[in-house]
CSV table of C-alpha atoms and ligand atoms in Angstrom, one decimal:
chain,number,residue,atom,x,y,z
A,407,VAL,CA,12.5,1.5,26.1
A,408,GLU,CA,10.3,3.0,28.9
A,409,ASP,CA,13.0,5.6,29.6
A,410,SER,CA,13.3,6.7,26.1
A,411,VAL,CA,9.6,7.0,25.7
A,412,ALA,CA,9.7,9.2,28.8
A,413,GLU,CA,12.4,11.3,27.1
A,414,ASP,CA,10.4,11.5,23.9
A,415,MET,CA,7.5,12.8,26.0
A,416,GLN,CA,9.7,15.4,27.6
A,417,ARG,CA,10.8,16.5,24.1
A,418,LEU,CA,7.3,16.7,22.9
A,419,GLU,CA,6.4,18.8,26.0
A,420,ARG,CA,9.2,21.2,25.3
A,421,SER,CA,7.9,21.7,21.7
A,422,PHE,CA,4.2,21.7,22.5
A,423,ARG,CA,3.5,23.2,25.9
A,424,GLY,CA,0.7,21.5,27.6
A,425,PHE,CA,1.2,18.3,25.7
A,426,SER,CA,1.6,16.2,28.8
A,427,LYS,CA,-1.7,17.5,30.1
A,428,LYS,CA,-3.4,16.4,26.9
A,429,TYR,CA,-1.7,13.0,26.2
A,430,ARG,CA,0.1,10.4,28.1
A,431,LEU,CA,2.5,8.4,25.8
A,432,ILE,CA,2.2,4.7,26.5
A,433,ASN,CA,4.7,3.1,24.1
A,434,ARG,CA,6.2,3.3,20.7
A,435,ILE,CA,4.3,1.3,18.1
A,436,GLY,CA,6.1,2.2,14.9
A,437,GLU,CA,9.3,3.5,13.8
A,438,GLY,CA,9.6,4.1,10.0
A,439,THR,CA,11.7,6.1,7.6
A,440,PHE,CA,9.5,9.1,8.0
A,441,SER,CA,8.1,9.1,11.5
A,442,THR,CA,7.8,7.5,14.9
A,443,VAL,CA,4.3,6.5,16.1
A,444,TYR,CA,3.3,6.3,19.7
A,445,LYS,CA,0.3,4.8,21.3
A,446,ALA,CA,-1.1,7.5,23.9
A,447,GLU,CA,-3.9,8.0,26.1
A,448,ASP,CA,-5.9,11.1,25.3
A,449,LEU,CA,-6.5,12.7,28.7
A,450,HIS,CA,-9.1,15.2,27.4
A,451,TYR,CA,-11.7,12.9,26.0
A,452,GLU,CA,-14.2,14.4,23.5
A,453,SER,CA,-16.1,12.8,20.9
A,454,TYR,CA,-14.1,13.5,17.9
A,455,SER,CA,-16.6,12.6,15.3
A,456,ASN,CA,-19.8,10.6,15.0
A,457,LYS,CA,-18.1,8.3,12.7
A,458,TRP,CA,-15.5,7.2,15.0
A,459,ASP,CA,-16.9,6.3,18.5
A,460,LEU,CA,-15.4,4.9,21.5
A,461,ASP,CA,-16.0,1.2,22.0
A,462,GLU,CA,-16.3,1.1,25.7
A,463,LYS,CA,-15.3,-2.5,26.2
A,464,GLU,CA,-12.3,-2.3,24.0
A,465,ASN,CA,-11.2,1.2,24.7
A,466,LEU,CA,-10.7,2.1,21.1
A,467,TYR,CA,-12.4,4.0,18.3
A,468,SER,CA,-14.4,2.1,15.8
A,469,PRO,CA,-15.9,3.7,12.8
A,470,SER,CA,-19.4,2.4,13.3
A,471,GLY,CA,-21.5,5.2,14.6
A,472,ARG,CA,-23.2,2.7,16.9
A,473,LYS,CA,-22.7,4.3,20.2
A,474,THR,CA,-22.3,7.9,21.0
A,475,HIS,CA,-20.4,9.3,23.8
A,476,GLN,CA,-22.2,10.1,27.1
A,477,SER,CA,-20.8,13.3,28.3
A,478,GLY,CA,-19.7,13.7,31.9
A,479,GLN,CA,-17.9,10.3,32.2
A,480,ARG,CA,-14.3,10.3,31.3
A,481,ARG,CA,-12.8,7.0,30.1
A,482,PRO,CA,-9.4,6.1,29.0
A,483,HIS,CA,-9.1,6.1,25.2
A,484,PHE,CA,-6.2,5.8,22.9
A,485,VAL,CA,-4.8,7.8,20.0
A,486,ALA,CA,-1.8,7.2,17.8
A,487,ILE,CA,0.6,10.0,17.7
A,488,LYS,CA,2.6,10.3,14.6
A,489,LYS,CA,5.7,12.4,15.1
A,490,ILE,CA,6.8,13.2,11.6
A,491,TYR,CA,10.6,13.5,11.3
A,492,VAL,CA,12.0,17.1,10.8
A,493,THR,CA,13.9,15.8,7.8
A,494,SER,CA,10.6,15.3,5.8
A,495,SER,CA,10.0,18.3,3.5
A,496,PRO,CA,7.3,20.6,4.5
A,497,GLN,CA,5.5,20.0,1.2
A,498,ARG,CA,5.5,16.3,2.0
A,499,ILE,CA,4.0,16.9,5.5
A,500,MET,CA,1.4,19.3,4.3
A,501,ASN,CA,0.5,16.9,1.4
A,502,GLU,CA,-0.2,14.1,3.9
A,503,LEU,CA,-2.4,16.1,6.1
A,504,ASP,CA,-4.2,17.6,3.2
A,505,LEU,CA,-4.9,14.2,1.6
A,506,LEU,CA,-6.1,12.7,4.9
A,507,HIS,CA,-8.4,15.7,5.3
A,508,ASP,CA,-9.9,14.9,1.9
A,509,LEU,CA,-10.5,11.3,2.8
A,510,ARG,CA,-12.0,11.9,6.2
A,511,HIS,CA,-15.4,10.6,5.3
A,512,SER,CA,-14.2,7.0,4.5
A,513,ASP,CA,-14.6,4.4,7.2
A,514,ALA,CA,-11.8,2.3,5.6
A,515,ILE,CA,-9.3,5.2,6.1
A,516,CYS,CA,-7.8,6.1,9.4
A,517,PRO,CA,-8.8,9.8,10.0
A,518,LEU,CA,-6.8,12.6,11.2
A,519,ILE,CA,-8.0,14.0,14.5
A,520,THR,CA,-5.8,17.0,14.6
A,521,ALA,CA,-2.1,18.1,14.1
A,522,PHE,CA,0.3,20.4,15.9
A,523,ARG,CA,3.3,22.2,14.5
A,524,ASP,CA,6.2,23.8,16.2
A,525,LYS,CA,8.7,25.2,13.7
A,526,ASP,CA,9.8,22.2,11.7
A,527,GLN,CA,8.3,19.6,14.1
A,528,VAL,CA,4.8,18.2,13.1
A,529,VAL,CA,2.7,15.7,15.0
A,530,ALA,CA,-0.5,14.2,13.8
A,531,ILE,CA,-3.0,12.6,16.1
A,532,LEU,CA,-5.0,9.7,14.9
A,533,PRO,CA,-7.5,7.4,16.6
A,534,TYR,CA,-5.7,4.4,17.8
A,535,PHE,CA,-6.6,1.3,15.7
A,536,ARG,CA,-5.9,-2.1,17.3
A,537,HIS,CA,-4.2,-4.5,14.9
A,538,LEU,CA,-1.8,-7.3,14.7
A,539,ASP,CA,1.6,-7.5,13.0
A,540,PHE,CA,0.9,-9.1,9.5
A,541,ARG,CA,3.7,-11.7,10.1
A,542,ALA,CA,1.7,-13.1,13.0
A,543,TYR,CA,-1.4,-14.1,11.0
A,544,PHE,CA,-0.8,-14.2,7.3
A,545,ARG,CA,0.3,-17.9,7.2
A,546,ASP,CA,-2.9,-19.0,9.1
A,547,MET,CA,-5.3,-17.2,6.7
A,548,ASN,CA,-7.7,-19.4,4.7
A,549,VAL,CA,-9.4,-18.2,1.5
A,550,ALA,CA,-12.4,-17.1,3.4
A,551,ASP,CA,-10.2,-14.9,5.7
A,552,MET,CA,-8.5,-13.5,2.5
A,553,ARG,CA,-11.8,-12.5,1.0
A,554,ILE,CA,-12.6,-10.5,4.1
A,555,TYR,CA,-9.2,-8.9,4.3
A,556,PHE,CA,-9.1,-7.9,0.7
A,557,ARG,CA,-12.7,-6.7,0.7
A,558,SER,CA,-11.6,-4.3,3.5
A,559,LEU,CA,-8.4,-3.2,1.8
A,560,PHE,CA,-10.2,-2.8,-1.7
A,561,THR,CA,-13.0,-0.8,-0.1
A,562,ALA,CA,-10.2,1.6,1.2
A,563,LEU,CA,-8.5,1.7,-2.2
A,564,ALA,CA,-11.7,2.3,-4.1
A,565,ALA,CA,-12.4,5.4,-1.8
A,566,VAL,CA,-9.0,6.6,-2.3
A,567,HIS,CA,-9.1,6.2,-6.0
A,568,ASP,CA,-12.5,7.7,-6.2
A,569,SER,CA,-10.9,10.8,-4.7
A,570,ASN,CA,-8.3,10.6,-7.6
A,571,ILE,CA,-5.5,9.9,-5.1
A,572,LEU,CA,-2.7,7.4,-5.6
A,573,HIS,CA,-1.6,6.0,-2.1
A,574,ARG,CA,1.8,4.8,-3.6
A,575,ASP,CA,2.8,2.7,-0.6
A,576,ILE,CA,0.4,-0.2,-0.3
A,577,LYS,CA,1.9,-2.8,2.0
A,578,PRO,CA,1.0,-4.7,5.0
A,579,THR,CA,2.3,-2.2,7.5
A,580,ASN,CA,0.2,0.5,6.0
A,581,PHE,CA,-3.0,-1.4,6.3
A,582,LEU,CA,-3.8,-2.0,9.9
A,583,TYR,CA,-5.8,-5.1,10.2
A,584,ASP,CA,-7.7,-6.4,13.3
A,585,THR,CA,-8.1,-10.1,12.8
A,586,HIS,CA,-10.7,-10.3,15.6
A,587,ARG,CA,-13.1,-7.7,14.3
A,588,LYS,CA,-12.2,-8.5,10.7
A,589,ARG,CA,-11.7,-4.9,9.8
A,590,GLY,CA,-8.8,-2.9,8.6
A,591,VAL,CA,-8.0,0.8,8.0
A,592,LEU,CA,-5.5,2.3,5.5
A,593,VAL,CA,-2.9,4.6,7.1
A,594,ASP,CA,0.2,6.5,5.9
A,595,PHE,CA,-0.5,8.9,3.1
A,596,GLY,CA,3.2,10.2,3.3
A,597,LEU,CA,3.8,9.2,-0.3
A,598,ALA,CA,0.3,9.8,-1.6
A,599,GLU,CA,-0.4,12.1,-4.4
A,600,ARG,CA,-3.2,13.4,-6.5
A,601,HIS,CA,-3.7,11.8,-9.9
A,602,GLY,CA,-1.8,13.8,-12.5
A,603,THR,CA,0.4,15.8,-10.1
A,604,ASP,CA,3.6,14.7,-11.9
A,605,HIS,CA,2.1,13.5,-15.1
A,606,GLN,CA,4.2,13.9,-18.3
A,607,PRO,CA,3.7,12.2,-21.6
A,608,CYS,CA,4.5,8.5,-21.5
A,609,LEU,CA,4.3,6.1,-24.5
A,610,CYS,CA,1.8,4.1,-22.6
A,611,THR,CA,-0.8,6.7,-23.0
A,612,LEU,CA,-0.7,6.5,-26.8
A,613,ARG,CA,-2.7,4.4,-29.0
A,614,LYS,CA,-1.0,1.0,-29.9
A,615,GLU,CA,-0.4,2.0,-33.5
A,616,ASP,CA,1.0,5.4,-32.6
A,617,ARG,CA,3.3,3.8,-30.0
A,618,LYS,CA,4.6,1.4,-32.5
A,619,GLN,CA,5.4,4.2,-34.9
A,620,ARG,CA,7.1,6.2,-32.3
A,621,ILE,CA,9.3,3.1,-31.3
A,622,GLN,CA,10.1,2.6,-34.9
A,623,GLN,CA,11.1,6.2,-35.5
A,624,SER,CA,13.4,6.2,-32.5
A,625,TYR,CA,15.1,3.0,-33.7
A,626,ASN,CA,15.7,4.6,-37.1
A,627,HIS,CA,17.2,7.8,-35.6
A,628,THR,CA,19.5,6.8,-32.8
A,629,HIS,CA,20.1,4.4,-30.1
A,630,ASP,CA,21.4,6.3,-27.3
A,631,HIS,CA,18.2,7.7,-25.8
A,632,PRO,CA,15.1,6.2,-24.3
A,633,LEU,CA,12.7,4.9,-26.9
A,634,GLY,CA,10.3,7.3,-28.3
A,635,TYR,CA,12.0,10.5,-27.4
A,636,PRO,CA,14.1,12.2,-30.2
A,637,LYS,CA,17.6,13.3,-29.8
A,638,GLY,CA,18.1,16.9,-28.9
A,639,ASP,CA,14.8,17.1,-27.3
A,640,GLN,CA,14.4,20.5,-25.6
A,641,ARG,CA,11.8,19.4,-23.1
A,642,PRO,CA,12.9,18.9,-19.5
A,643,SER,CA,14.2,15.4,-18.9
A,644,LEU,CA,11.5,13.0,-17.9
A,645,ARG,CA,11.4,12.0,-14.3
A,646,ALA,CA,9.2,9.3,-13.0
A,647,ASN,CA,7.9,9.0,-9.4
A,648,ARG,CA,9.5,6.0,-7.9
A,649,ALA,CA,8.2,6.4,-4.4
A,650,GLY,CA,7.0,3.2,-2.8
A,651,THR,CA,8.5,0.2,-1.1
A,652,ARG,CA,10.7,-2.3,-2.6
A,653,GLY,CA,9.0,-5.6,-3.6
A,654,PHE,CA,5.7,-3.8,-3.9
A,655,ARG,CA,6.4,-1.5,-6.8
A,656,ALA,CA,4.4,-1.9,-9.9
A,657,PRO,CA,6.2,-2.7,-13.2
A,658,GLU,CA,5.2,0.7,-14.6
A,659,VAL,CA,7.0,2.3,-11.6
A,660,LEU,CA,10.1,0.2,-12.2
A,661,PHE,CA,10.0,1.1,-15.9
A,662,LYS,CA,9.8,4.8,-15.0
A,663,CYS,CA,6.3,5.4,-16.6
A,664,THR,CA,5.7,9.2,-16.3
A,665,ALA,CA,2.0,8.9,-16.5
A,666,GLN,CA,1.3,6.5,-13.4
A,667,THR,CA,-2.2,5.9,-12.4
A,668,THR,CA,-4.1,4.6,-9.3
A,669,LYS,CA,-3.5,1.1,-10.7
A,670,ILE,CA,-0.1,1.1,-9.1
A,671,ASP,CA,-1.9,0.5,-5.8
A,672,VAL,CA,-3.8,-2.4,-7.1
A,673,TRP,CA,-0.5,-4.1,-8.1
A,674,SER,CA,0.8,-3.6,-4.7
A,675,ALA,CA,-2.4,-5.0,-3.1
A,676,GLY,CA,-1.8,-8.0,-5.5
A,677,ILE,CA,1.5,-8.5,-4.1
A,678,ILE,CA,0.0,-8.8,-0.6
A,679,LEU,CA,-2.4,-11.4,-1.9
A,680,LEU,CA,0.5,-13.2,-3.6
A,681,THR,CA,2.4,-13.2,-0.3
A,682,ILE,CA,-0.5,-14.7,1.6
A,683,LEU,CA,-1.3,-17.4,-1.0
A,684,ALA,CA,2.4,-18.4,-1.3
A,685,ARG,CA,2.9,-18.1,2.5
A,686,ARG,CA,6.2,-16.2,2.0
A,687,PHE,CA,6.9,-12.7,3.3
A,688,PRO,CA,8.4,-10.8,1.8
A,689,PHE,CA,7.7,-12.4,-1.5
A,690,PHE,CA,9.9,-10.2,-3.5
A,691,ASN,CA,13.0,-8.9,-1.7
A,692,SER,CA,15.0,-6.9,-4.1
A,693,SER,CA,17.6,-4.3,-3.1
A,694,ASP,CA,17.0,-2.0,-6.1
A,695,ASP,CA,14.9,-1.4,-9.1
A,696,ILE,CA,17.0,-3.5,-11.4
A,697,ASP,CA,16.9,-6.4,-9.1
A,698,ALA,CA,13.1,-5.9,-8.8
A,699,VAL,CA,12.7,-6.1,-12.5
A,700,ILE,CA,14.8,-9.3,-12.6
A,701,GLU,CA,12.6,-10.8,-9.8
A,702,LEU,CA,9.4,-10.0,-11.8
A,703,ALA,CA,11.0,-11.6,-14.9
A,704,THR,CA,11.7,-14.7,-13.0
A,705,VAL,CA,8.1,-15.2,-12.4
A,706,PHE,CA,6.4,-13.6,-15.4
A,707,GLY,CA,9.1,-14.4,-18.0
A,708,LYS,CA,11.1,-12.3,-20.4
A,709,ALA,CA,8.5,-11.9,-23.1
A,710,LYS,CA,6.0,-10.2,-20.8
A,711,MET,CA,8.7,-8.0,-19.2
A,712,LYS,CA,10.0,-6.9,-22.7
A,713,LYS,CA,6.5,-5.9,-23.7
A,714,CYS,CA,5.9,-4.0,-20.5
A,715,ALA,CA,9.2,-2.1,-20.8
A,716,MET,CA,8.3,-1.1,-24.5
A,717,LEU,CA,4.9,0.1,-23.3
A,718,HIS,CA,6.7,2.8,-21.3
A,719,GLY,CA,9.5,3.5,-23.9
A,720,GLN,CA,12.1,1.3,-22.0
A,721,MET,CA,14.3,-1.5,-23.1
A,722,PHE,CA,14.5,-4.8,-21.3
A,723,GLU,CA,17.3,-7.1,-22.1
A,724,CYS,CA,18.2,-10.1,-19.9
A,725,ASN,CA,20.8,-12.9,-20.4
A,726,ILE,CA,20.3,-14.7,-17.2
A,727,PRO,CA,20.1,-18.3,-18.3
A,728,THR,CA,17.6,-19.3,-15.4
A,729,ILE,CA,15.1,-16.7,-16.5
A,730,GLY,CA,12.8,-18.3,-19.1
A,731,GLU,CA,11.0,-16.6,-22.1
A,732,GLU,CA,7.5,-17.5,-20.7
A,733,GLY,CA,7.8,-17.6,-17.0
A,734,TYR,CA,5.2,-19.5,-14.8
A,735,THR,CA,1.7,-19.3,-14.0
A,736,LEU,CA,0.8,-17.9,-10.6
A,737,GLU,CA,-0.9,-21.2,-9.9
A,738,LYS,CA,2.3,-23.0,-10.3
A,739,ILE,CA,4.3,-20.5,-8.2
A,740,ILE,CA,1.7,-20.8,-5.4
A,741,ILE,CA,1.8,-24.7,-5.5
A,742,TRP,CA,5.6,-24.6,-5.5
A,743,SER,CA,5.7,-22.5,-2.4
A,744,THR,CA,3.1,-24.2,-0.4
A,745,ARG,CA,3.3,-27.8,-1.3
A,746,SER,CA,6.2,-30.3,-0.7
A,747,VAL,CA,5.2,-32.2,-3.7
A,748,THR,CA,3.7,-31.1,-7.0
A,749,ARG,CA,2.2,-34.4,-8.0
A,750,ASP,CA,-0.2,-36.6,-6.1
A,751,LYS,CA,0.4,-40.4,-5.5
A,752,TYR,CA,-1.1,-41.4,-8.9
A,753,GLY,CA,1.4,-39.0,-10.6
A,754,ASN,CA,-1.2,-36.4,-11.5
A,755,LYS,CA,-0.2,-32.7,-11.3
A,756,ILE,CA,-1.7,-31.2,-8.1
A,757,ARG,CA,-4.1,-28.5,-8.8
A,758,LEU,CA,-5.5,-25.8,-6.5
A,759,GLY,CA,-9.0,-26.3,-5.0
A,760,ALA,CA,-11.9,-24.2,-6.3
A,761,ALA,CA,-11.7,-21.4,-3.6
A,762,GLU,CA,-8.0,-21.0,-4.0
A,763,ALA,CA,-8.2,-21.1,-7.7
A,764,GLU,CA,-10.7,-18.2,-7.6
A,765,ALA,CA,-8.2,-16.2,-5.5
A,766,VAL,CA,-5.6,-16.9,-8.1
A,767,GLU,CA,-7.9,-15.7,-10.9
A,768,PHE,CA,-8.4,-12.4,-8.9
A,769,LEU,CA,-4.5,-12.2,-8.3
A,770,GLU,CA,-4.0,-12.5,-12.0
A,771,ALA,CA,-6.4,-9.5,-12.5
A,772,CYS,CA,-4.4,-7.5,-9.9
A,773,LEU,CA,-1.0,-8.5,-11.4
A,774,ALA,CA,-1.7,-7.6,-15.0
A,775,MET,CA,1.5,-6.0,-16.3
A,776,ASN,CA,-0.3,-3.4,-18.4
A,777,PRO,CA,-2.1,-1.0,-16.0
A,778,ASP,CA,-4.9,-0.5,-18.5
A,779,GLN,CA,-5.7,-4.1,-18.4
A,780,ARG,CA,-5.3,-4.4,-14.6
A,781,ILE,CA,-8.5,-4.5,-12.6
A,782,SER,CA,-9.6,-1.3,-10.9
A,783,ALA,CA,-10.4,-1.2,-7.1
A,784,ALA,CA,-14.0,-0.5,-7.8
A,785,ASP,CA,-14.3,-3.5,-10.2
A,786,ALA,CA,-12.3,-5.7,-7.8
A,787,LEU,CA,-15.1,-5.3,-5.3
A,788,GLN,CA,-17.5,-6.8,-8.0
A,789,HIS,CA,-15.1,-9.7,-8.8
A,790,PRO,CA,-16.5,-13.1,-7.6
A,791,PHE,CA,-13.5,-13.3,-5.1
A,792,LEU,CA,-14.6,-10.3,-3.2
A,793,LYS,CA,-18.3,-9.8,-4.0
A,794,GLU,CA,-20.5,-10.3,-1.0
A,795,ARG,CA,-22.6,-13.5,-1.3
A,796,ASP,CA,-26.1,-14.2,0.1
A,797,GLY,CA,-26.2,-16.5,3.0
B,2018,LIG,P1,5.5,5.9,8.5
B,2018,LIG,O1,5.3,7.0,7.5
B,2018,LIG,O2,6.6,6.1,9.4
B,2018,LIG,O3,5.6,4.5,7.8
B,2018,LIG,P2,2.8,5.1,9.3
B,2018,LIG,O4,1.7,6.1,9.3
B,2018,LIG,O5,2.8,4.0,8.3
B,2018,LIG,O6,4.2,5.9,9.4
B,2018,LIG,O7,2.9,4.4,10.8
B,2018,LIG,C1,3.9,3.5,11.2
B,2018,LIG,C2,3.3,2.4,12.1
B,2018,LIG,O8,2.7,3.0,13.3
B,2018,LIG,C3,2.3,1.6,11.4
B,2018,LIG,O9,2.7,0.5,10.5
B,2018,LIG,C4,1.4,1.1,12.6
B,2018,LIG,O10,2.1,-0.1,13.1
B,2018,LIG,C5,1.5,2.2,13.6
B,2018,LIG,N1,0.3,3.1,13.4
B,2018,LIG,C6,0.1,4.1,12.6
B,2018,LIG,N2,-1.1,4.7,12.7
B,2018,LIG,C7,-1.7,4.0,13.6
B,2018,LIG,C8,-3.1,4.0,14.2
B,2018,LIG,N3,-3.9,5.0,13.9
B,2018,LIG,N4,-3.4,3.1,15.2
B,2018,LIG,C9,-2.4,2.1,15.5
B,2018,LIG,N5,-1.2,2.1,15.1
B,2018,LIG,C10,-0.9,2.9,14.1
B,2019,LIG,MG1,4.1,3.3,6.9
């Protein structure tokens, strides 16, 4: 591993002359579909911004503005170098850098320090944020820990959504959480988009009566096109953005909604909460969108899935005998996955305690099938589960 990091360093030096004078690669910290991320020492320390100051004890940046850098003394400090694969499209890379620039004022979002380009090679430099692998701590979280984690995540989401941006890839590896300092930052805007970028009419944006009428019309006319869109339609075929990660995609993404909103991120955050409450990661593990719909149907039941599909002009038919019409409550799912028995010694059904029950009530608000009825990130921060209490 050491050797290949050294090779990577040489490669970076070849593309960007003087790179090795500026940064010293320490190790590889992430390797994804779209990039390789390294931890590196920044050899030319400058105070990048007042918002992100060096924590002298811990050698990392913290978005507090507590301390300011005393010039003259050079200390080691760390950055994350994100080397974006040359196979990523230029628009995609530009988009990521552009959106990060827009969001630079939020403490809950990892800012961009700078970026370099050489032909098709782009590297982004971010402050290094210490964090643990989600799998190392999620099983040990109690409800109080969950409140703090999700307050941090929803603060980030509220800022992103307030800027009319959809992150599109909310999942544990894109929210770097420091369990000691109880703070997290949102990273990876590689799939993010401005609201409305690829909007096209979807049945879900119509009023209920109008939607019903459209569906009825399409039944009367023909059966071999998606509901609601007449045969011989001259408009370009509808293409829904499906970007995201399997298991975290909102039902409207799976049902190819063409008018997706910031609520898709709230769903994905809900899946993280479900994972923590059920103590199972990954909770959903589908290989494709059809599988993913079936997994959702197993939990939520056929009736809800049908209704949800219809909302976006799609059909949902399922003849798998183990999938019921009504599905299960999230409370039941969580009790099944975390308790070895579901009844106490008197034969009474085990119920969740008050704190967990409040978490589940919040979870239900995040996992509403209809995005219109799903809680917004801003409202989530006012929900009893996340609202700061006195004392
Ligand atoms: P990708 O598009 O390849 O998923 P990400 O931006 O999500 O790239 O980064 C991949 C991984 O690199 C993250 O999951 C995280 O472990 C690590 N990483 C990214 N940015 C930072 C940072 N600022 N500080 C520390 N680690 C980071
Ligand atoms: Mg990522």
